[in-house]
mmCIF file of C-alpha atoms in Angstrom:
data_model
loop_
_atom_site.group_PDB
_atom_site.id
_atom_site.type_symbol
_atom_site.label_atom_id
_atom_site.label_comp_id
_atom_site.label_asym_id
_atom_site.label_seq_id
_atom_site.Cartn_x
_atom_site.Cartn_y
_atom_site.Cartn_z
ATOM 1 C CA UNK A 1 -26.394 -25.094 36.951
ATOM 2 C CA UNK A 2 -29.876 -26.141 38.094
ATOM 3 C CA UNK A 3 -32.253 -28.055 35.861
ATOM 4 C CA UNK A 4 -34.442 -24.957 35.525
ATOM 5 C CA UNK A 5 -31.483 -22.696 34.771
ATOM 6 C CA UNK A 6 -30.241 -25.086 32.104
ATOM 7 C CA UNK A 7 -33.641 -25.233 30.447
ATOM 8 C CA UNK A 8 -33.960 -21.461 30.678
ATOM 9 C CA UNK A 9 -30.596 -20.852 28.970
ATOM 10 C CA UNK A 10 -31.288 -23.373 26.204
ATOM 11 C CA UNK A 11 -34.776 -22.246 25.244
ATOM 12 C CA UNK A 12 -34.955 -18.530 25.914
ATOM 13 C CA UNK A 13 -31.705 -16.656 26.470
ATOM 14 C CA UNK A 14 -30.727 -16.149 22.836
ATOM 15 C CA UNK A 15 -34.171 -15.488 21.406
ATOM 16 C CA UNK A 16 -35.516 -11.990 20.821
ATOM 17 C CA UNK A 17 -38.990 -11.657 22.301
ATOM 18 C CA UNK A 18 -42.111 -9.848 21.179
ATOM 19 C CA UNK A 19 -42.995 -7.624 24.134
ATOM 20 C CA UNK A 20 -46.149 -5.530 24.589
ATOM 21 C CA UNK A 21 -46.025 -2.954 27.401
ATOM 22 C CA UNK A 22 -49.334 -1.439 28.529
ATOM 23 C CA UNK A 23 -49.440 1.664 30.704
ATOM 24 C CA UNK A 24 -51.128 5.052 30.550
ATOM 25 C CA UNK A 25 -47.957 7.096 31.276
ATOM 26 C CA UNK A 26 -45.080 7.387 28.806
ATOM 27 C CA UNK A 27 -42.616 9.914 27.451
ATOM 28 C CA UNK A 28 -42.578 12.864 26.883
ATOM 29 C CA UNK A 29 -43.885 12.971 30.476
ATOM 30 C CA UNK A 30 -40.779 13.665 32.565
ATOM 31 C CA UNK A 31 -41.784 12.616 36.073
ATOM 32 C CA UNK A 32 -43.657 9.851 37.816
ATOM 33 C CA UNK A 33 -43.979 6.444 36.183
ATOM 34 C CA UNK A 34 -43.354 7.525 32.581
ATOM 35 C CA UNK A 35 -39.526 7.692 32.645
ATOM 36 C CA UNK A 36 -39.318 4.112 33.921
ATOM 37 C CA UNK A 37 -41.812 2.639 31.457
ATOM 38 C CA UNK A 38 -40.127 4.466 28.584
ATOM 39 C CA UNK A 39 -36.663 3.559 29.836
ATOM 40 C CA UNK A 40 -37.582 -0.114 30.054
ATOM 41 C CA UNK A 41 -39.127 -0.152 26.567
ATOM 42 C CA UNK A 42 -36.135 1.581 24.986
ATOM 43 C CA UNK A 43 -33.611 -0.664 26.739
ATOM 44 C CA UNK A 44 -35.412 -3.830 25.659
ATOM 45 C CA UNK A 45 -35.571 -2.566 22.072
ATOM 46 C CA UNK A 46 -31.858 -1.705 22.188
ATOM 47 C CA UNK A 47 -31.215 -5.326 23.196
ATOM 48 C CA UNK A 48 -32.974 -6.603 20.095
ATOM 49 C CA UNK A 49 -36.472 -7.294 21.359
ATOM 50 C CA UNK A 50 -39.558 -6.320 19.357
ATOM 51 C CA UNK A 51 -41.296 -3.837 21.650
ATOM 52 C CA UNK A 52 -44.727 -2.250 21.300
ATOM 53 C CA UNK A 53 -46.099 0.191 23.868
ATOM 54 C CA UNK A 54 -49.826 0.892 24.244
ATOM 55 C CA UNK A 55 -50.223 4.114 26.175
ATOM 56 C CA UNK A 56 -52.190 7.323 26.600
ATOM 57 C CA UNK A 57 -51.503 10.858 25.465
ATOM 58 C CA UNK A 58 -49.233 12.979 27.715
ATOM 59 C CA UNK A 59 -51.191 14.546 30.581
ATOM 60 C CA UNK A 60 -49.188 14.177 33.802
ATOM 61 C CA UNK A 61 -48.606 16.026 36.118
ATOM 62 C CA UNK A 62 -50.649 18.917 34.693
ATOM 63 C CA UNK A 63 -53.721 16.673 34.308
ATOM 64 C CA UNK A 64 -54.361 18.305 30.959
ATOM 65 C CA UNK A 65 -53.850 16.965 27.465
ATOM 66 C CA UNK A 66 -51.356 18.916 25.381
ATOM 67 C CA UNK A 67 -52.852 21.066 22.585
ATOM 68 C CA UNK A 68 -51.465 18.729 19.909
ATOM 69 C CA UNK A 69 -53.157 15.648 21.450
ATOM 70 C CA UNK A 70 -56.205 15.861 19.209
ATOM 71 C CA UNK A 71 -56.260 12.478 17.468
ATOM 72 C CA UNK A 72 -58.328 9.617 18.841
ATOM 73 C CA UNK A 73 -55.477 7.183 18.190
ATOM 74 C CA UNK A 74 -51.959 7.547 16.838
ATOM 75 C CA UNK A 75 -48.878 5.467 16.189
ATOM 76 C CA UNK A 76 -45.220 6.439 15.967
ATOM 77 C CA UNK A 77 -41.764 4.939 16.299
ATOM 78 C CA UNK A 78 -39.681 6.306 19.183
ATOM 79 C CA UNK A 79 -36.240 4.875 20.039
ATOM 80 C CA UNK A 80 -36.952 1.679 18.057
ATOM 81 C CA UNK A 81 -40.232 1.226 19.980
ATOM 82 C CA UNK A 82 -43.685 1.222 18.342
ATOM 83 C CA UNK A 83 -45.734 3.606 20.453
ATOM 84 C CA UNK A 84 -49.503 3.434 20.040
ATOM 85 C CA UNK A 85 -51.481 6.137 21.831
ATOM 86 C CA UNK A 86 -55.150 6.076 22.824
ATOM 87 C CA UNK A 87 -57.253 9.107 23.740
ATOM 88 C CA UNK A 88 -58.874 9.152 27.178
ATOM 89 C CA UNK A 89 -60.511 11.755 29.428
ATOM 90 C CA UNK A 90 -58.447 13.489 32.109
ATOM 91 C CA UNK A 91 -59.991 14.622 35.424
ATOM 92 C CA UNK A 92 -59.244 18.246 36.254
ATOM 93 C CA UNK A 93 -59.909 17.930 40.001
ATOM 94 C CA UNK A 94 -58.922 15.398 42.647
ATOM 95 C CA UNK A 95 -61.839 13.035 42.293
ATOM 96 C CA UNK A 96 -62.139 9.270 42.516
ATOM 97 C CA UNK A 97 -65.042 9.312 40.054
ATOM 98 C CA UNK A 98 -62.990 11.276 37.512
ATOM 99 C CA UNK A 99 -59.997 9.008 37.993
ATOM 100 C CA UNK A 100 -62.143 5.885 37.533
ATOM 101 C CA UNK A 101 -63.665 7.341 34.365
ATOM 102 C CA UNK A 102 -60.196 7.948 32.899
ATOM 103 C CA UNK A 103 -58.928 4.474 33.792
ATOM 104 C CA UNK A 104 -61.972 2.662 32.457
ATOM 105 C CA UNK A 105 -61.918 4.628 29.208
ATOM 106 C CA UNK A 106 -58.231 3.896 28.661
ATOM 107 C CA UNK A 107 -58.696 0.270 29.661
ATOM 108 C CA UNK A 108 -61.561 -0.182 27.202
ATOM 109 C CA UNK A 109 -59.427 1.256 24.410
ATOM 110 C CA UNK A 110 -56.401 -0.893 25.169
ATOM 111 C CA UNK A 111 -58.267 -4.118 25.844
ATOM 112 C CA UNK A 112 -60.169 -3.915 22.536
ATOM 113 C CA UNK A 113 -57.161 -2.912 20.417
ATOM 114 C CA UNK A 114 -55.048 -5.333 18.399
ATOM 115 C CA UNK A 115 -51.948 -6.391 20.275
ATOM 116 C CA UNK A 116 -50.362 -8.483 17.555
ATOM 117 C CA UNK A 117 -48.914 -11.769 18.807
ATOM 118 C CA UNK A 118 -46.693 -10.865 21.782
ATOM 119 C CA UNK A 119 -44.755 -13.497 23.675
ATOM 120 C CA UNK A 120 -45.284 -11.492 26.832
ATOM 121 C CA UNK A 121 -47.586 -8.660 27.939
ATOM 122 C CA UNK A 122 -46.242 -6.343 30.644
ATOM 123 C CA UNK A 123 -48.925 -4.283 32.389
ATOM 124 C CA UNK A 124 -48.034 -1.266 34.533
ATOM 125 C CA UNK A 125 -50.188 -0.301 37.521
ATOM 126 C CA UNK A 126 -51.402 2.246 38.386
ATOM 127 C CA UNK A 127 -53.819 2.749 36.714
ATOM 128 C CA UNK A 128 -55.379 -0.340 38.309
ATOM 129 C CA UNK A 129 -58.716 -0.530 36.505
ATOM 130 C CA UNK A 130 -57.197 -0.474 33.030
ATOM 131 C CA UNK A 131 -54.513 -2.922 34.195
ATOM 132 C CA UNK A 132 -57.231 -5.308 35.377
ATOM 133 C CA UNK A 133 -59.005 -5.102 32.028
ATOM 134 C CA UNK A 134 -55.765 -5.744 30.142
ATOM 135 C CA UNK A 135 -54.828 -8.764 32.266
ATOM 136 C CA UNK A 136 -58.293 -10.229 31.772
ATOM 137 C CA UNK A 137 -57.999 -9.687 28.027
ATOM 138 C CA UNK A 138 -54.632 -11.461 28.002
ATOM 139 C CA UNK A 139 -56.023 -14.386 29.961
ATOM 140 C CA UNK A 140 -58.979 -14.733 27.561
ATOM 141 C CA UNK A 141 -56.804 -14.621 24.439
ATOM 142 C CA UNK A 142 -56.746 -17.957 22.598
ATOM 143 C CA UNK A 143 -52.969 -17.805 22.165
ATOM 144 C CA UNK A 144 -52.275 -16.836 25.751
ATOM 145 C CA UNK A 145 -49.107 -14.749 26.144
ATOM 146 C CA UNK A 146 -47.157 -14.616 29.361
ATOM 147 C CA UNK A 147 -48.380 -11.793 31.609
ATOM 148 C CA UNK A 148 -46.352 -9.717 34.051
ATOM 149 C CA UNK A 149 -47.518 -6.801 36.175
ATOM 150 C CA UNK A 150 -45.191 -3.996 37.278
ATOM 151 C CA UNK A 151 -46.463 -2.407 40.497
ATOM 152 C CA UNK A 152 -45.274 1.181 40.842
ATOM 153 C CA UNK A 153 -47.823 2.118 43.553
ATOM 154 C CA UNK A 154 -50.036 0.003 45.803
ATOM 155 C CA UNK A 155 -53.403 1.147 44.518
ATOM 156 C CA UNK A 156 -55.800 -0.088 47.199
ATOM 157 C CA UNK A 157 -53.489 1.102 49.978
ATOM 158 C CA UNK A 158 -53.283 4.490 48.280
ATOM 159 C CA UNK A 159 -57.073 4.720 48.205
ATOM 160 C CA UNK A 160 -57.141 4.041 51.947
ATOM 161 C CA UNK A 161 -54.257 6.354 52.880
ATOM 162 C CA UNK A 162 -55.525 9.337 50.901
ATOM 163 C CA UNK A 163 -59.167 8.777 51.803
ATOM 164 C CA UNK A 164 -60.170 8.970 48.138
ATOM 165 C CA UNK A 165 -63.017 6.561 48.779
ATOM 166 C CA UNK A 166 -64.088 4.147 51.499
ATOM 167 C CA UNK A 167 -66.518 1.407 52.418
ATOM 168 C CA UNK A 168 -67.713 -0.963 49.735
ATOM 169 C CA UNK A 169 -65.809 0.842 46.954
ATOM 170 C CA UNK A 170 -62.503 0.525 48.778
ATOM 171 C CA UNK A 171 -63.118 -3.168 49.470
ATOM 172 C CA UNK A 172 -64.046 -3.715 45.822
ATOM 173 C CA UNK A 173 -60.845 -2.050 44.628
ATOM 174 C CA UNK A 174 -58.771 -4.234 46.926
ATOM 175 C CA UNK A 175 -60.500 -7.289 45.472
ATOM 176 C CA UNK A 176 -59.781 -6.046 41.929
ATOM 177 C CA UNK A 177 -56.120 -5.460 42.758
ATOM 178 C CA UNK A 178 -55.807 -8.899 44.324
ATOM 179 C CA UNK A 179 -57.474 -10.578 41.345
ATOM 180 C CA UNK A 180 -55.309 -8.700 38.841
ATOM 181 C CA UNK A 181 -52.062 -9.688 40.531
ATOM 182 C CA UNK A 182 -53.095 -13.305 41.113
ATOM 183 C CA UNK A 183 -54.027 -13.701 37.446
ATOM 184 C CA UNK A 184 -50.545 -12.638 36.308
ATOM 185 C CA UNK A 185 -47.716 -15.092 35.761
ATOM 186 C CA UNK A 186 -45.442 -12.849 37.792
ATOM 187 C CA UNK A 187 -45.304 -9.490 39.552
ATOM 188 C CA UNK A 188 -42.471 -6.998 39.774
ATOM 189 C CA UNK A 189 -42.462 -4.395 42.557
ATOM 190 C CA UNK A 190 -40.158 -1.426 43.107
ATOM 191 C CA UNK A 191 -39.695 -1.888 46.854
ATOM 192 C CA UNK A 192 -39.383 -4.887 49.164
ATOM 193 C CA UNK A 193 -42.145 -3.471 51.353
ATOM 194 C CA UNK A 194 -44.556 -3.814 48.448
ATOM 195 C CA UNK A 195 -43.696 -7.507 48.231
ATOM 196 C CA UNK A 196 -44.581 -8.094 51.872
ATOM 197 C CA UNK A 197 -47.768 -6.031 51.626
ATOM 198 C CA UNK A 198 -49.012 -7.794 48.481
ATOM 199 C CA UNK A 199 -48.326 -11.226 49.934
ATOM 200 C CA UNK A 200 -49.982 -10.475 53.275
ATOM 201 C CA UNK A 201 -52.944 -8.351 52.206
ATOM 202 C CA UNK A 202 -53.680 -9.298 48.591
ATOM 203 C CA UNK A 203 -53.153 -13.065 48.940
ATOM 204 C CA UNK A 204 -50.424 -13.359 46.315
ATOM 205 C CA UNK A 205 -47.762 -16.066 46.582
ATOM 206 C CA UNK A 206 -44.555 -14.193 47.547
ATOM 207 C CA UNK A 207 -42.582 -16.590 45.344
ATOM 208 C CA UNK A 208 -44.229 -14.963 42.301
ATOM 209 C CA UNK A 209 -43.133 -11.457 43.311
ATOM 210 C CA UNK A 210 -39.766 -10.018 42.303
ATOM 211 C CA UNK A 211 -38.273 -6.768 43.604
ATOM 212 C CA UNK A 212 -36.701 -4.628 40.862
ATOM 213 C CA UNK A 213 -35.768 -1.109 41.865
ATOM 214 C CA UNK A 214 -36.411 2.014 39.851
ATOM 215 C CA UNK A 215 -33.198 3.635 38.713
ATOM 216 C CA UNK A 216 -31.654 7.067 38.546
ATOM 217 C CA UNK A 217 -32.508 8.539 35.145
ATOM 218 C CA UNK A 218 -30.833 11.969 35.292
ATOM 219 C CA UNK A 219 -27.253 13.115 34.961
ATOM 220 C CA UNK A 220 -25.367 14.593 37.897
ATOM 221 C CA UNK A 221 -25.818 18.390 38.020
ATOM 222 C CA UNK A 222 -23.257 20.533 36.264
ATOM 223 C CA UNK A 223 -22.016 23.227 38.659
ATOM 224 C CA UNK A 224 -21.908 26.138 36.171
ATOM 225 C CA UNK A 225 -25.368 25.226 34.853
ATOM 226 C CA UNK A 226 -26.744 25.116 38.396
ATOM 227 C CA UNK A 227 -25.206 28.474 39.244
ATOM 228 C CA UNK A 228 -26.736 29.934 36.095
ATOM 229 C CA UNK A 229 -30.153 28.474 36.968
ATOM 230 C CA UNK A 230 -29.960 29.943 40.463
ATOM 231 C CA UNK A 231 -28.993 33.360 39.182
ATOM 232 C CA UNK A 232 -31.676 33.327 36.485
ATOM 233 C CA UNK A 233 -34.364 32.807 39.116
ATOM 234 C CA UNK A 234 -33.092 35.476 41.484
ATOM 235 C CA UNK A 235 -31.979 33.218 44.316
ATOM 236 C CA UNK A 236 -29.208 35.017 46.179
ATOM 237 C CA UNK A 237 -26.137 33.207 47.487
ATOM 238 C CA UNK A 238 -27.077 33.840 51.134
ATOM 239 C CA UNK A 239 -30.654 32.635 50.746
ATOM 240 C CA UNK A 240 -31.560 29.031 51.662
ATOM 241 C CA UNK A 241 -33.450 27.453 48.767
ATOM 242 C CA UNK A 242 -35.604 24.402 49.563
ATOM 243 C CA UNK A 243 -36.868 22.864 46.334
ATOM 244 C CA UNK A 244 -39.716 20.409 45.760
ATOM 245 C CA UNK A 245 -39.799 18.984 42.222
ATOM 246 C CA UNK A 246 -42.608 16.945 40.736
ATOM 247 C CA UNK A 247 -46.319 16.449 41.114
ATOM 248 C CA UNK A 248 -48.251 19.128 42.991
ATOM 249 C CA UNK A 249 -51.083 16.812 43.941
ATOM 250 C CA UNK A 250 -53.260 15.813 46.849
ATOM 251 C CA UNK A 251 -50.945 13.057 48.123
ATOM 252 C CA UNK A 252 -48.092 15.535 48.504
ATOM 253 C CA UNK A 253 -49.966 17.652 51.080
ATOM 254 C CA UNK A 254 -48.044 20.767 50.074
ATOM 255 C CA UNK A 255 -50.175 23.117 52.147
ATOM 256 C CA UNK A 256 -47.569 22.203 54.773
ATOM 257 C CA UNK A 257 -44.982 24.032 52.664
ATOM 258 C CA UNK A 258 -47.247 27.064 52.256
ATOM 259 C CA UNK A 259 -47.562 27.275 56.047
ATOM 260 C CA UNK A 260 -43.789 26.876 56.508
ATOM 261 C CA UNK A 261 -43.192 29.690 54.008
ATOM 262 C CA UNK A 262 -45.702 31.898 55.806
ATOM 263 C CA UNK A 263 -43.935 31.249 59.112
ATOM 264 C CA UNK A 264 -40.578 32.072 57.509
ATOM 265 C CA UNK A 265 -41.935 35.378 56.245
ATOM 266 C CA UNK A 266 -43.397 36.290 59.635
ATOM 267 C CA UNK A 267 -40.071 35.571 61.345
ATOM 268 C CA UNK A 268 -37.998 37.245 58.606
ATOM 269 C CA UNK A 269 -35.918 34.181 57.656
ATOM 270 C CA UNK A 270 -33.613 34.146 54.619
ATOM 271 C CA UNK A 271 -35.221 31.144 53.046
ATOM 272 C CA UNK A 272 -37.280 30.431 49.957
ATOM 273 C CA UNK A 273 -39.398 27.372 49.289
ATOM 274 C CA UNK A 274 -39.714 26.547 45.600
ATOM 275 C CA UNK A 275 -42.286 24.247 43.994
ATOM 276 C CA UNK A 276 -41.335 23.158 40.473
ATOM 277 C CA UNK A 277 -44.029 21.344 38.544
ATOM 278 C CA UNK A 278 -47.758 21.121 38.127
ATOM 279 C CA UNK A 279 -50.679 19.139 39.454
ATOM 280 C CA UNK A 280 -54.307 19.271 40.459
ATOM 281 C CA UNK A 281 -53.581 21.198 43.673
ATOM 282 C CA UNK A 282 -51.319 23.891 42.245
ATOM 283 C CA UNK A 283 -53.986 26.531 41.632
ATOM 284 C CA UNK A 284 -55.324 26.078 45.174
ATOM 285 C CA UNK A 285 -51.852 26.434 46.664
ATOM 286 C CA UNK A 286 -51.094 29.516 44.574
ATOM 287 C CA UNK A 287 -54.256 31.133 45.880
ATOM 288 C CA UNK A 288 -53.389 30.260 49.488
ATOM 289 C CA UNK A 289 -49.814 31.541 49.054
ATOM 290 C CA UNK A 290 -50.756 34.927 47.605
ATOM 291 C CA UNK A 291 -48.463 37.608 48.993
ATOM 292 C CA UNK A 292 -45.737 35.261 50.209
ATOM 293 C CA UNK A 293 -42.247 36.204 49.009
ATOM 294 C CA UNK A 294 -40.802 33.113 50.695
ATOM 295 C CA UNK A 295 -42.612 30.730 48.311
ATOM 296 C CA UNK A 296 -42.111 30.529 44.559
ATOM 297 C CA UNK A 297 -43.947 28.450 41.965
ATOM 298 C CA UNK A 298 -42.130 27.480 38.780
ATOM 299 C CA UNK A 299 -43.338 25.643 35.711
ATOM 300 C CA UNK A 300 -41.902 22.228 34.943
ATOM 301 C CA UNK A 301 -38.447 22.423 33.390
ATOM 302 C CA UNK A 302 -37.088 20.433 30.473
ATOM 303 C CA UNK A 303 -35.270 17.132 30.866
ATOM 304 C CA UNK A 304 -32.008 18.944 30.055
ATOM 305 C CA UNK A 305 -32.617 21.651 32.696
ATOM 306 C CA UNK A 306 -33.821 19.354 35.456
ATOM 307 C CA UNK A 307 -30.391 18.391 36.884
ATOM 308 C CA UNK A 308 -29.374 22.055 36.938
ATOM 309 C CA UNK A 309 -32.554 22.951 38.820
ATOM 310 C CA UNK A 310 -31.872 20.329 41.488
ATOM 311 C CA UNK A 311 -28.244 21.374 41.756
ATOM 312 C CA UNK A 312 -29.239 25.018 42.207
ATOM 313 C CA UNK A 313 -31.057 24.299 45.476
ATOM 314 C CA UNK A 314 -29.582 23.972 48.963
ATOM 315 C CA UNK A 315 -32.009 21.261 50.053
ATOM 316 C CA UNK A 316 -34.431 18.984 48.188
ATOM 317 C CA UNK A 317 -37.834 18.384 49.706
ATOM 318 C CA UNK A 318 -40.167 15.400 49.877
ATOM 319 C CA UNK A 319 -43.519 16.226 51.470
ATOM 320 C CA UNK A 320 -46.394 13.827 51.987
ATOM 321 C CA UNK A 321 -49.835 14.207 53.496
ATOM 322 C CA UNK A 322 -50.198 12.858 57.046
ATOM 323 C CA UNK A 323 -51.341 9.247 56.850
ATOM 324 C CA UNK A 324 -49.583 8.517 53.556
ATOM 325 C CA UNK A 325 -46.989 5.893 54.393
ATOM 326 C CA UNK A 326 -46.911 2.671 52.396
ATOM 327 C CA UNK A 327 -48.726 3.316 49.138
ATOM 328 C CA UNK A 328 -45.694 4.436 47.148
ATOM 329 C CA UNK A 329 -42.027 5.353 47.020
ATOM 330 C CA UNK A 330 -41.691 8.847 45.486
ATOM 331 C CA UNK A 331 -39.984 8.602 42.115
ATOM 332 C CA UNK A 332 -38.269 11.928 42.773
ATOM 333 C CA UNK A 333 -35.930 10.235 45.263
ATOM 334 C CA UNK A 334 -33.913 8.577 42.499
ATOM 335 C CA UNK A 335 -33.194 12.036 41.062
ATOM 336 C CA UNK A 336 -32.670 13.692 44.429
ATOM 337 C CA UNK A 337 -29.982 11.223 45.475
ATOM 338 C CA UNK A 338 -28.223 11.585 42.133
ATOM 339 C CA UNK A 339 -28.164 15.367 42.569
ATOM 340 C CA UNK A 340 -25.940 15.064 45.633
ATOM 341 C CA UNK A 341 -27.985 17.462 47.758
ATOM 342 C CA UNK A 342 -29.330 16.879 51.286
ATOM 343 C CA UNK A 343 -32.938 15.664 51.370
ATOM 344 C CA UNK A 344 -35.478 16.817 53.932
ATOM 345 C CA UNK A 345 -38.606 14.677 54.092
ATOM 346 C CA UNK A 346 -41.816 15.560 55.905
ATOM 347 C CA UNK A 347 -43.210 12.021 55.952
ATOM 348 C CA UNK A 348 -44.599 9.344 58.252
ATOM 349 C CA UNK A 349 -41.731 7.668 60.140
ATOM 350 C CA UNK A 350 -43.081 4.152 59.417
ATOM 351 C CA UNK A 351 -43.455 4.798 55.690
ATOM 352 C CA UNK A 352 -41.417 3.550 52.753
ATOM 353 C CA UNK A 353 -40.148 7.058 51.966
ATOM 354 C CA UNK A 354 -38.608 7.414 55.415
ATOM 355 C CA UNK A 355 -37.129 3.947 55.118
ATOM 356 C CA UNK A 356 -35.530 4.783 51.792
ATOM 357 C CA UNK A 357 -33.979 8.023 53.038
ATOM 358 C CA UNK A 358 -32.672 6.316 56.156
ATOM 359 C CA UNK A 359 -31.219 3.475 54.062
ATOM 360 C CA UNK A 360 -29.427 5.974 51.846
ATOM 361 C CA UNK A 361 -28.362 8.204 54.721
ATOM 362 C CA UNK A 362 -29.073 11.086 52.391
ATOM 363 C CA UNK A 363 -31.075 13.372 54.648
ATOM 364 C CA UNK A 364 -33.467 13.700 57.545
ATOM 365 C CA UNK A 365 -37.111 12.863 58.134
ATOM 366 C CA UNK A 366 -39.534 14.936 60.189
ATOM 367 C CA UNK A 367 -43.219 14.330 60.927
ATOM 368 C CA UNK A 368 -45.629 15.449 58.194
ATOM 369 C CA UNK A 369 -47.939 18.381 58.781
ATOM 370 C CA UNK A 370 -45.455 20.256 61.013
ATOM 371 C CA UNK A 371 -44.464 23.451 59.161
ATOM 372 C CA UNK A 372 -42.552 24.700 62.192
ATOM 373 C CA UNK A 373 -40.287 21.637 62.148
ATOM 374 C CA UNK A 374 -39.893 21.837 58.381
ATOM 375 C CA UNK A 375 -38.628 25.407 58.624
ATOM 376 C CA UNK A 376 -36.382 24.785 61.630
ATOM 377 C CA UNK A 377 -34.779 21.650 60.191
ATOM 378 C CA UNK A 378 -34.190 23.245 56.784
ATOM 379 C CA UNK A 379 -32.380 26.155 58.428
ATOM 380 C CA UNK A 380 -30.378 23.806 60.661
ATOM 381 C CA UNK A 381 -29.094 21.640 57.809
ATOM 382 C CA UNK A 382 -28.374 24.586 55.534
ATOM 383 C CA UNK A 383 -26.392 26.198 58.349
ATOM 384 C CA UNK A 384 -24.147 23.144 58.764
ATOM 385 C CA UNK A 385 -22.183 22.828 55.530
ATOM 386 C CA UNK A 386 -20.311 19.733 56.630
ATOM 387 C CA UNK A 387 -23.532 17.890 57.465
ATOM 388 C CA UNK A 388 -25.213 19.023 54.239
ATOM 389 C CA UNK A 389 -22.254 17.833 52.179
ATOM 390 C CA UNK A 390 -22.220 14.506 54.032
ATOM 391 C CA UNK A 391 -25.915 13.916 53.311
ATOM 392 C CA UNK A 392 -25.393 14.769 49.656
ATOM 393 C CA UNK A 393 -22.401 12.442 49.318
ATOM 394 C CA UNK A 394 -24.258 9.564 50.951
ATOM 395 C CA UNK A 395 -27.254 9.997 48.678
ATOM 396 C CA UNK A 396 -25.113 10.032 45.552
ATOM 397 C CA UNK A 397 -23.209 6.940 46.716
ATOM 398 C CA UNK A 398 -26.517 5.124 47.312
ATOM 399 C CA UNK A 399 -27.618 6.133 43.815
ATOM 400 C CA UNK A 400 -24.460 4.690 42.277
ATOM 401 C CA UNK A 401 -24.540 1.469 44.275
ATOM 402 C CA UNK A 402 -28.259 0.633 44.456
ATOM 403 C CA UNK A 403 -30.122 2.578 41.782
ATOM 404 C CA UNK A 404 -28.113 1.638 38.691
ATOM 405 C CA UNK A 405 -29.904 1.649 35.349
ATOM 406 C CA UNK A 406 -28.021 -1.327 33.932
ATOM 407 C CA UNK A 407 -28.706 -3.560 36.921
ATOM 408 C CA UNK A 408 -32.437 -2.789 36.863
ATOM 409 C CA UNK A 409 -32.726 -3.421 33.128
ATOM 410 C CA UNK A 410 -30.808 -6.698 33.424
ATOM 411 C CA UNK A 411 -33.218 -7.760 36.163
ATOM 412 C CA UNK A 412 -36.263 -6.802 34.097
ATOM 413 C CA UNK A 413 -35.012 -8.703 31.060
ATOM 414 C CA UNK A 414 -34.319 -11.801 33.148
ATOM 415 C CA UNK A 415 -37.750 -11.531 34.759
ATOM 416 C CA UNK A 416 -39.509 -11.151 31.397
ATOM 417 C CA UNK A 417 -37.671 -14.152 29.996
ATOM 418 C CA UNK A 418 -38.641 -16.191 33.041
ATOM 419 C CA UNK A 419 -42.304 -15.318 32.460
ATOM 420 C CA UNK A 420 -42.096 -16.594 28.886
ATOM 421 C CA UNK A 421 -40.356 -19.768 30.050
ATOM 422 C CA UNK A 422 -42.994 -20.307 32.720
ATOM 423 C CA UNK A 423 -45.814 -19.923 30.210
ATOM 424 C CA UNK A 424 -44.073 -22.266 27.746
ATOM 425 C CA UNK A 425 -43.858 -24.980 30.411
ATOM 426 C CA UNK A 426 -47.616 -24.918 31.090
#
């Protein structure tokens, strides 16, 4: 055992830690970042750590507060975790100004609240601006806790790839992201590509960056439940159902799916594209898809129904706007692979999404913004049962081997303990 490992085991391994986790997304939000932040908090609490979460009120992906989110602040205990919620505005349209307003308001609330005396503060980004404020607060605290940042999306790259803003603002955001990560004791990223990008473009020592994968957080679909879901929504057995689950936002570029559905209707194909979920682009897409019988919009389903919904489809769809490549890894992939269905991805070939699907062998990638290819490839895969089954089996095997909950939580706990040890040695 190395000198460091021996010291680590002696001083830290057996001690329960006081952990504060700061992030705007948390349960009961079912998609995006929330399931992973909540899953980490619950797992740490189950292992005996004292965990407090400072978060916002549920608003994603609908970008609306729930009717019962009326209090300015609240506190509750959920799964042995103290959950403190802070009210913040929510932008109704895709707008950088609205997003910045939300992040700054949440960041001001969190950075001026009492944190207690945590051994370690874990900050989740995005949102970047509130993460930056929280890291600064931690660094200015007299009793300085260890600070770790979990990077779920590369914020400044996302700004560039979606064209949300440019020029001086984009450069300023990159500087803020670089400063935030360099101020932390350690950084955890969900994909190895993020590690390379942060080291090369944000001037962070790669030795301070650890890759910890997100995990599959749904059960495998139950066949009878999936058949019942399919029947309840009127999808016939001879109809190809291509399902997209999750955020209906700008980054997803789902007008591509509307155009594919329109082409399917014009050519009289037995196929239906289904969008399950909500987001700031849904109303626009519904307007553009008026009159299409080959496209169906469904509200978000419950956590219990979600596996059945995925299992009811013939293919599961990832769609990204042209130009989006290395800002994120869609969280839906962990659920898609677990569902054991073939994945079709309309994404940039050099992006992290394409790399993940190719690594899993769980489906095919086509160029984004090509509705003709989306339709043709969906029909081709659905028409080849052996190939579809092979894709599904590969995806599920990748889920079991690479995206295991226990392995990710073990890695997070080890990382958090190493941050505390590092701070204690300074």
